[in-house]
């Protein structure tokens, strides 16, 4: 890989998927057309990554990949010349540390409002963008309370219903949203110790302190609800929908331009919600030619998104068409050590009432609901094969008749963000070097 490859292009997208660097984009497409590149890699980060974190993760992955090739003397085809593209999209989430006591924005010295509170205001503002002025004002009021009673919790749910109401393009879910169901979900999410890792939702790690407000609904009895995790769950939804828009409208358009501009093989790599971005980009419409390969690292999408039949919907998974738009079998990592994608993701992202029966996930071979994460349980219902992730120098025998392989990553992936290591670099190499 050329030394300049780590920083060739970082392509920016705004919240709606509009490219905010059209000159950079034009330069990229021109480079693809005239640069003689044999392979183009498009990477997309997940949620909770600012510019420095996103670029740092890209560079760590790419440098590790190159160092692995050097250490193991792994060759590439003669004339190999890659172009590396990193997508940057606005994805930072609310910050809630274990010791954070709540956003006392109106109290004390204004100078005490720290970066965490400023970031929280920014994300509440993101939720308020689509609301009427009165609802937006009330959202800010409720967000700054230490705890909500039953009526306030229902009011918050009513205000945030539009965030949950947009149909889910992964499963075709367009069921109505009921405020009380949202409140019940929020309560269940706060009742056990919960940590959504870089999804931004947390309820602490040691249970509820004596005398503190408890978030639980038992037999219809409402105790106090902390609004911060509830609002944070809504940002999970907001970011999920945003990733779909960025992928379909922004990265999808770029992908089609690049495929039309040159003959280079195009490889897509996405982590977490970055998986949704590359999937949405590929699914958004017909491609000039197939994508060469796709590597999904702990993707935060439904494990049924590729399914031939999604139970209860009469439809196929929303990304099923992607399977025929990628030449090589898709590789997708999943791990039982990914706490947010095995224990809480399906609770945060359900929309209809029948998912109220879903329980917190147990064994990794038993997805608890249609919304259970692909990165937690692997793909299902799509002709998949689930295999253990391989160590370096252990070849993958990929059958072209298998559209997607779920790589069980328990031995190599210790958490949601642990996706830059020799096993994942080897997976990418195995797709590229053939």
Coordinates of C-alpha atoms in Angstrom, one line a residue:
X1 CA 0.0 0.0 0.0
X2 CA 1.4 3.4 -0.9
X3 CA 2.5 5.4 2.2
X4 CA 0.1 8.1 1.3
X5 CA -2.7 5.6 1.3
X6 CA -3.6 6.1 4.9
X7 CA -4.8 9.6 4.2
X8 CA -5.8 9.6 0.5
X9 CA -9.4 10.8 1.0
X10 CA -11.8 11.3 3.9
X11 CA -15.2 12.0 2.5
X12 CA -17.6 14.0 4.7
X13 CA -21.4 13.5 4.9
X14 CA -23.9 15.6 6.7
X15 CA -26.8 14.3 8.7
X16 CA -29.0 13.9 5.7
X17 CA -26.4 12.1 3.6
X18 CA -25.4 15.2 1.6
X19 CA -21.7 15.4 0.8
X20 CA -20.3 18.5 2.4
X21 CA -17.0 18.2 0.5
X22 CA -18.0 18.1 -3.2
X23 CA -14.5 19.2 -4.3
X24 CA -13.0 16.3 -2.4
X25 CA -15.6 14.0 -3.9
X26 CA -14.8 15.2 -7.4
X27 CA -11.1 14.7 -6.8
X28 CA -11.8 11.2 -5.6
X29 CA -13.8 10.2 -8.6
X30 CA -11.2 11.8 -10.9
X31 CA -8.4 9.9 -9.1
X32 CA -10.3 6.6 -9.5
X33 CA -10.8 7.3 -13.2
X34 CA -7.3 8.3 -14.0
X35 CA -5.1 6.9 -11.3
X36 CA -4.8 3.3 -12.4
X37 CA -5.9 1.9 -9.1
X38 CA -6.6 -1.8 -9.0
X39 CA -8.7 -1.8 -5.8
X40 CA -10.8 0.8 -3.9
X41 CA -11.5 0.4 -0.3
X42 CA -14.4 2.3 1.3
X43 CA -14.5 2.3 5.1
X44 CA -17.3 3.6 7.3
X45 CA -17.1 4.0 11.1
X46 CA -19.9 3.5 13.5
X47 CA -21.6 5.7 16.1
X48 CA -19.9 7.9 18.7
X49 CA -16.9 8.8 16.5
X50 CA -15.8 12.3 16.0
X51 CA -13.4 13.3 13.3
X52 CA -10.2 12.4 15.2
X53 CA -11.6 9.1 16.6
X54 CA -12.9 8.1 13.2
X55 CA -9.7 8.8 11.3
X56 CA -7.6 7.3 14.1
X57 CA -9.6 4.0 13.8
X58 CA -9.2 3.9 10.1
X59 CA -5.5 4.4 10.4
X60 CA -5.1 1.8 13.1
X61 CA -7.0 -0.8 11.1
X62 CA -5.1 0.0 7.9
X63 CA -1.7 0.2 9.5
X64 CA -2.4 -3.1 11.3
X65 CA -3.5 -4.7 8.1
X66 CA -0.3 -3.6 6.4
X67 CA 1.9 -4.7 9.3
X68 CA 0.2 -8.1 9.3
X69 CA 1.0 -8.5 5.6
X70 CA 4.6 -7.6 6.2
X71 CA 5.0 -9.8 9.3
X72 CA 3.5 -12.8 7.6
X73 CA 5.0 -12.1 4.2
X74 CA 1.6 -12.0 2.5
X75 CA 1.8 -11.0 -1.1
X76 CA -0.7 -9.2 -3.3
X77 CA -1.2 -9.6 -7.1
X78 CA 1.4 -7.9 -9.3
X79 CA 0.6 -4.3 -10.0
X80 CA -1.6 -4.0 -6.9
X81 CA -2.4 -0.3 -6.3
X82 CA -5.1 0.5 -3.8
X83 CA -7.1 3.7 -3.1
X84 CA -8.4 4.1 0.4
X85 CA -11.5 6.1 1.2
X86 CA -12.8 6.8 4.7
X87 CA -16.4 8.1 5.2
X88 CA -16.9 10.6 8.0
X89 CA -20.5 11.2 9.1
X90 CA -21.9 13.1 12.2
X91 CA -22.4 10.3 14.7
X92 CA -21.5 11.5 18.2
X93 CA -23.9 10.4 20.9
X94 CA -24.7 11.6 24.4
X95 CA -22.0 11.0 27.0
X96 CA -23.0 9.4 30.3
X97 CA -20.3 8.3 32.6
X98 CA -20.8 6.1 35.7
X99 CA -20.2 9.1 38.0
X100 CA -22.2 11.6 36.0
X101 CA -25.1 12.9 38.3
X102 CA -27.2 14.6 35.7
X103 CA -27.2 17.8 33.6
X104 CA -27.7 20.6 36.2
X105 CA -27.6 23.1 33.3
X106 CA -29.6 25.8 35.1
X107 CA -27.8 25.5 38.4
X108 CA -24.6 27.0 39.7
X109 CA -21.9 28.8 37.8
X110 CA -22.5 28.7 34.0
X111 CA -18.8 28.1 33.7
X112 CA -19.3 24.7 35.3
X113 CA -21.2 23.4 32.2
X114 CA -18.6 21.1 30.9
X115 CA -18.1 19.4 27.5
X116 CA -20.2 16.4 28.5
X117 CA -23.2 18.6 29.1
X118 CA -22.6 20.6 25.9
X119 CA -22.5 17.3 24.0
X120 CA -25.8 16.2 25.7
X121 CA -27.4 19.5 24.6
X122 CA -26.2 18.9 21.1
X123 CA -27.8 15.5 20.9
X124 CA -31.1 16.7 22.5
X125 CA -31.0 19.4 19.8
X126 CA -30.7 16.7 17.2
X127 CA -33.9 15.1 18.5
X128 CA -35.6 18.4 18.6
X129 CA -34.8 19.2 15.0
X130 CA -37.9 17.4 13.7
X131 CA -40.3 18.7 16.4
X132 CA -42.7 21.6 16.6
X133 CA -41.4 24.5 18.7
X134 CA -43.5 23.8 21.8
X135 CA -42.6 20.1 21.8
X136 CA -38.9 20.9 21.4
X137 CA -39.0 23.3 24.3
X138 CA -40.7 20.7 26.5
X139 CA -38.2 18.1 25.4
X140 CA -35.4 20.3 26.8
X141 CA -37.3 20.7 30.1
X142 CA -37.9 17.0 30.5
X143 CA -34.3 16.1 29.5
X144 CA -32.9 18.2 32.3
X145 CA -35.0 16.6 35.1
X146 CA -33.3 14.1 37.4
X147 CA -36.3 11.8 37.3
X148 CA -39.7 11.6 35.6
X149 CA -43.0 10.5 37.1
X150 CA -45.5 8.5 35.2
X151 CA -47.2 11.4 33.5
X152 CA -44.0 13.0 32.5
X153 CA -42.6 9.7 31.2
X154 CA -45.7 9.3 29.0
X155 CA -45.4 12.9 27.9
X156 CA -41.8 12.4 26.9
X157 CA -42.8 9.2 25.0
X158 CA -45.5 11.2 23.1
X159 CA -43.0 13.9 22.2
X160 CA -40.4 11.3 20.9
X161 CA -42.9 9.1 19.0
X162 CA -42.0 10.7 15.6
X163 CA -38.4 9.5 16.1
X164 CA -39.6 5.9 16.4
X165 CA -42.3 6.2 13.8
X166 CA -40.3 5.9 10.6
X167 CA -40.5 2.5 9.0
X168 CA -37.6 0.2 9.5
X169 CA -36.0 -0.5 6.1
X170 CA -34.3 -3.6 7.5
X171 CA -37.5 -5.5 8.3
X172 CA -40.2 -3.6 6.7
X173 CA -41.7 -2.7 10.1
X174 CA -44.3 0.0 9.8
X175 CA -46.4 -0.7 12.9
X176 CA -47.8 2.3 14.9
X177 CA -45.9 3.5 17.9
X178 CA -47.7 3.6 21.3
X179 CA -46.4 5.9 24.0
X180 CA -47.0 3.4 26.9
X181 CA -45.0 0.8 25.0
X182 CA -42.1 3.1 24.7
X183 CA -42.3 3.9 28.4
X184 CA -42.3 0.2 29.2
X185 CA -39.2 -0.4 27.0
X186 CA -37.4 2.5 28.7
X187 CA -38.2 1.1 32.1
X188 CA -37.0 -2.4 31.2
X189 CA -33.8 -0.9 29.8
X190 CA -33.1 0.9 33.0
X191 CA -34.1 -1.8 35.4
X192 CA -31.0 -4.1 35.0
X193 CA -27.4 -2.7 34.8
X194 CA -27.1 -1.7 31.2
X195 CA -24.1 -0.5 29.2
X196 CA -24.5 0.2 25.5
X197 CA -20.8 0.8 25.1
X198 CA -20.3 3.3 22.3
X199 CA -24.0 3.3 21.5
X200 CA -24.1 5.9 24.3
X201 CA -26.7 4.4 26.6
X202 CA -25.7 3.5 30.1
X203 CA -27.5 3.0 33.5
X204 CA -24.4 2.5 35.6
X205 CA -22.6 -0.7 36.4
X206 CA -23.5 -1.4 40.0
X207 CA -27.2 -1.4 40.3
X208 CA -29.3 1.3 42.0
X209 CA -28.0 3.1 45.0
X210 CA -30.2 3.1 48.2
X211 CA -32.6 6.0 48.1
X212 CA -31.9 6.8 44.5
X213 CA -34.8 7.0 41.9
X214 CA -35.3 3.5 40.4
X215 CA -36.4 3.0 36.8
X216 CA -38.7 0.0 36.9
X217 CA -42.3 -0.8 36.0
X218 CA -43.6 -3.8 38.0
X219 CA -47.2 -4.8 37.7
X220 CA -48.1 -1.4 36.4
X221 CA -46.5 0.4 39.4
X222 CA -44.4 3.2 38.2
X223 CA -41.3 4.3 40.0
X224 CA -39.1 7.2 38.8
X225 CA -37.6 7.1 35.3
X226 CA -34.3 8.7 34.5
X227 CA -34.8 10.7 31.3
X228 CA -31.2 10.6 30.1
X229 CA -31.1 6.9 29.1
X230 CA -34.6 7.2 27.6
X231 CA -33.4 10.2 25.5
X232 CA -30.2 8.3 24.8
X233 CA -32.2 5.4 23.4
X234 CA -34.0 7.8 21.1
X235 CA -30.6 8.9 19.8
X236 CA -29.8 5.3 19.1
X237 CA -32.8 5.3 16.9
X238 CA -31.9 8.7 15.4
X239 CA -28.4 7.5 14.5
X240 CA -29.7 4.3 13.0
X241 CA -32.0 6.2 10.7
X242 CA -29.2 8.7 10.0
X243 CA -26.8 5.9 9.0
X244 CA -29.4 4.6 6.5
X245 CA -29.8 8.1 5.0
X246 CA -26.1 8.7 4.8
X247 CA -25.6 5.3 3.2
X248 CA -28.4 5.5 0.7
X249 CA -28.2 9.2 -0.3
X250 CA -24.5 10.0 0.1
X251 CA -22.3 6.9 0.0
X252 CA -24.6 5.2 -2.4
X253 CA -24.2 7.9 -5.0
X254 CA -20.5 7.9 -4.5
X255 CA -20.3 4.1 -4.9
X256 CA -22.2 4.2 -8.2
X257 CA -19.9 7.0 -9.5
X258 CA -16.8 5.0 -8.6
X259 CA -18.1 1.8 -10.1
X260 CA -18.9 3.6 -13.3
X261 CA -15.7 5.6 -13.4
X262 CA -13.2 2.8 -13.4
X263 CA -12.6 -1.0 -13.5
X264 CA -11.0 -1.2 -10.0
X265 CA -12.4 -3.8 -7.6
X266 CA -14.4 -2.0 -4.9
X267 CA -14.4 -3.4 -1.3
X268 CA -16.7 -2.1 1.4
X269 CA -15.9 -2.3 5.1
X270 CA -18.3 -1.1 7.8
X271 CA -18.2 -1.2 11.6
X272 CA -21.3 -1.0 13.8
X273 CA -23.7 1.5 12.2
X274 CA -21.0 1.8 9.5
X275 CA -22.3 -1.6 8.4
X276 CA -25.7 -0.1 7.9
X277 CA -24.1 2.7 5.8
X278 CA -22.4 0.3 3.4
X279 CA -25.4 -1.9 3.2
X280 CA -27.7 1.0 2.5
X281 CA -25.3 2.3 -0.1
X282 CA -25.3 -1.0 -1.9
X283 CA -29.1 -1.5 -1.6
X284 CA -30.1 2.0 -2.7
X285 CA -30.4 1.1 -6.4
X286 CA -29.0 -0.8 -9.3
X287 CA -25.2 -0.8 -9.5
X288 CA -23.2 -0.3 -12.7
X289 CA -21.4 -3.5 -11.8
X290 CA -21.1 -5.6 -8.7
X291 CA -19.1 -4.7 -5.6
X292 CA -16.1 -7.0 -5.2
X293 CA -16.4 -7.7 -1.5
X294 CA -18.0 -6.6 1.8
X295 CA -16.7 -7.0 5.4
X296 CA -19.1 -6.2 8.1
X297 CA -17.5 -5.8 11.6
X298 CA -20.0 -6.1 14.4
X299 CA -22.8 -4.6 12.3
X300 CA -25.6 -2.9 14.2
X301 CA -28.5 -4.0 12.0
X302 CA -31.1 -6.8 12.3
X303 CA -29.8 -10.4 12.0
X304 CA -32.7 -10.9 9.6
X305 CA -31.9 -8.1 7.2
X306 CA -30.8 -10.6 4.5
X307 CA -33.5 -13.1 5.2
X308 CA -35.6 -14.6 2.5
X309 CA -38.7 -14.4 4.8
X310 CA -38.9 -12.1 7.8
X311 CA -41.4 -13.8 10.2
X312 CA -44.7 -11.9 10.6
X313 CA -44.1 -9.5 7.8
X314 CA -44.6 -11.5 4.5
X315 CA -41.5 -9.7 3.2
X316 CA -37.9 -10.4 2.7
X317 CA -35.2 -8.6 4.7
X318 CA -34.5 -5.1 3.5
X319 CA -31.0 -5.8 2.5
X320 CA -31.5 -9.1 0.8
X321 CA -30.8 -7.6 -2.6
X322 CA -27.3 -6.8 -1.4
X323 CA -26.4 -10.5 -1.5
X324 CA -26.5 -10.5 -5.3
X325 CA -24.7 -7.2 -5.7
X326 CA -21.5 -8.4 -4.1
X327 CA -19.3 -10.8 -6.0
X328 CA -17.5 -12.5 -3.1
X329 CA -19.4 -14.0 -0.2
X330 CA -20.0 -11.3 2.4
X331 CA -18.1 -11.8 5.7
X332 CA -19.8 -10.6 8.9
X333 CA -18.3 -10.9 12.4
X334 CA -20.4 -11.5 15.4
X335 CA -19.4 -12.1 19.0
X336 CA -21.1 -13.1 22.3
X337 CA -18.7 -10.6 24.0
X338 CA -20.4 -7.7 22.3
X339 CA -22.6 -6.6 25.2
X340 CA -24.6 -3.9 23.4
X341 CA -25.4 -6.1 20.4
X342 CA -26.3 -9.2 22.4
X343 CA -28.0 -7.8 25.5
X344 CA -29.6 -4.5 24.7
X345 CA -29.7 -3.5 21.0
X346 CA -33.0 -5.4 20.3
X347 CA -34.7 -3.7 23.2
X348 CA -33.7 -0.2 22.2
X349 CA -34.7 -0.6 18.6
X350 CA -38.1 -2.4 18.6
X351 CA -41.1 -0.6 17.2
X352 CA -44.2 -2.8 17.5
X353 CA -46.0 -4.3 20.4
X354 CA -45.3 -8.0 19.8
X355 CA -41.7 -7.3 20.6
X356 CA -42.8 -6.4 24.1
X357 CA -42.5 -10.2 24.8
X358 CA -38.8 -10.2 23.9
X359 CA -36.4 -11.0 26.8
X360 CA -32.8 -9.9 27.3
X361 CA -30.7 -12.2 25.1
X362 CA -29.1 -15.3 26.5
X363 CA -27.1 -17.7 24.4
X364 CA -25.7 -16.4 21.2
X365 CA -27.4 -19.1 19.2
X366 CA -30.9 -17.9 20.2
X367 CA -31.7 -14.4 18.8
X368 CA -34.3 -12.9 21.2
X369 CA -36.3 -10.9 18.6
X370 CA -36.4 -9.9 15.0
X371 CA -34.4 -6.8 15.9
X372 CA -31.6 -8.9 17.5
X373 CA -28.3 -7.5 16.1
X374 CA -26.4 -9.1 13.2
X375 CA -23.2 -8.4 15.1
X376 CA -24.5 -10.2 18.1
X377 CA -26.0 -13.3 16.6
X378 CA -24.9 -13.6 13.0
X379 CA -27.0 -13.7 9.9
X380 CA -30.1 -16.0 9.7
X381 CA -32.6 -17.1 7.1
X382 CA -30.5 -16.3 4.1
X383 CA -28.5 -19.4 3.2
X384 CA -25.7 -18.4 5.5
X385 CA -22.9 -20.4 7.1
X386 CA -21.8 -19.7 10.6
X387 CA -18.1 -20.5 11.2
X388 CA -15.4 -19.6 13.7
X389 CA -13.3 -16.6 12.7
X390 CA -9.8 -17.7 11.5
X391 CA -6.4 -16.9 12.7
X392 CA -3.7 -15.6 10.3
X393 CA -2.5 -18.2 7.8
X394 CA -5.6 -20.4 8.3
X395 CA -7.2 -20.1 4.9
X396 CA -11.0 -19.5 4.4
X397 CA -12.6 -22.0 2.1
X398 CA -15.3 -19.7 0.8
X399 CA -17.9 -21.3 -1.3
X400 CA -19.3 -19.0 -4.0
X401 CA -22.7 -20.6 -3.5
X402 CA -22.9 -19.3 0.1
X403 CA -23.9 -15.6 -0.1
X404 CA -22.8 -14.7 3.5
X405 CA -20.6 -16.2 6.2
X406 CA -21.1 -15.3 9.8
X407 CA -17.7 -15.3 11.5
X408 CA -18.1 -16.2 15.2
X409 CA -15.5 -13.9 16.7
X410 CA -15.6 -14.9 20.4
X411 CA -11.9 -15.9 20.3
X412 CA -10.8 -12.6 18.8
X413 CA -13.5 -9.9 19.5
X414 CA -13.8 -9.0 23.2
X415 CA -16.3 -6.2 22.8
X416 CA -18.2 -4.0 20.3
X417 CA -15.2 -1.8 19.5
X418 CA -12.6 -4.6 19.4
X419 CA -12.6 -4.9 15.6
X420 CA -9.0 -4.0 14.6
X421 CA -6.9 -7.1 15.2
X422 CA -5.1 -9.8 13.2
X423 CA -8.2 -11.9 12.9
X424 CA -10.2 -9.1 11.2
X425 CA -7.3 -8.0 9.1
X426 CA -6.9 -11.6 7.9
X427 CA -10.6 -11.7 7.0
X428 CA -10.2 -8.6 4.8
X429 CA -7.0 -10.0 3.3
X430 CA -8.8 -13.3 2.5
X431 CA -11.4 -11.3 0.5
X432 CA -8.9 -9.2 -1.4
X433 CA -6.1 -11.6 -2.1
X434 CA -7.7 -14.2 -4.4

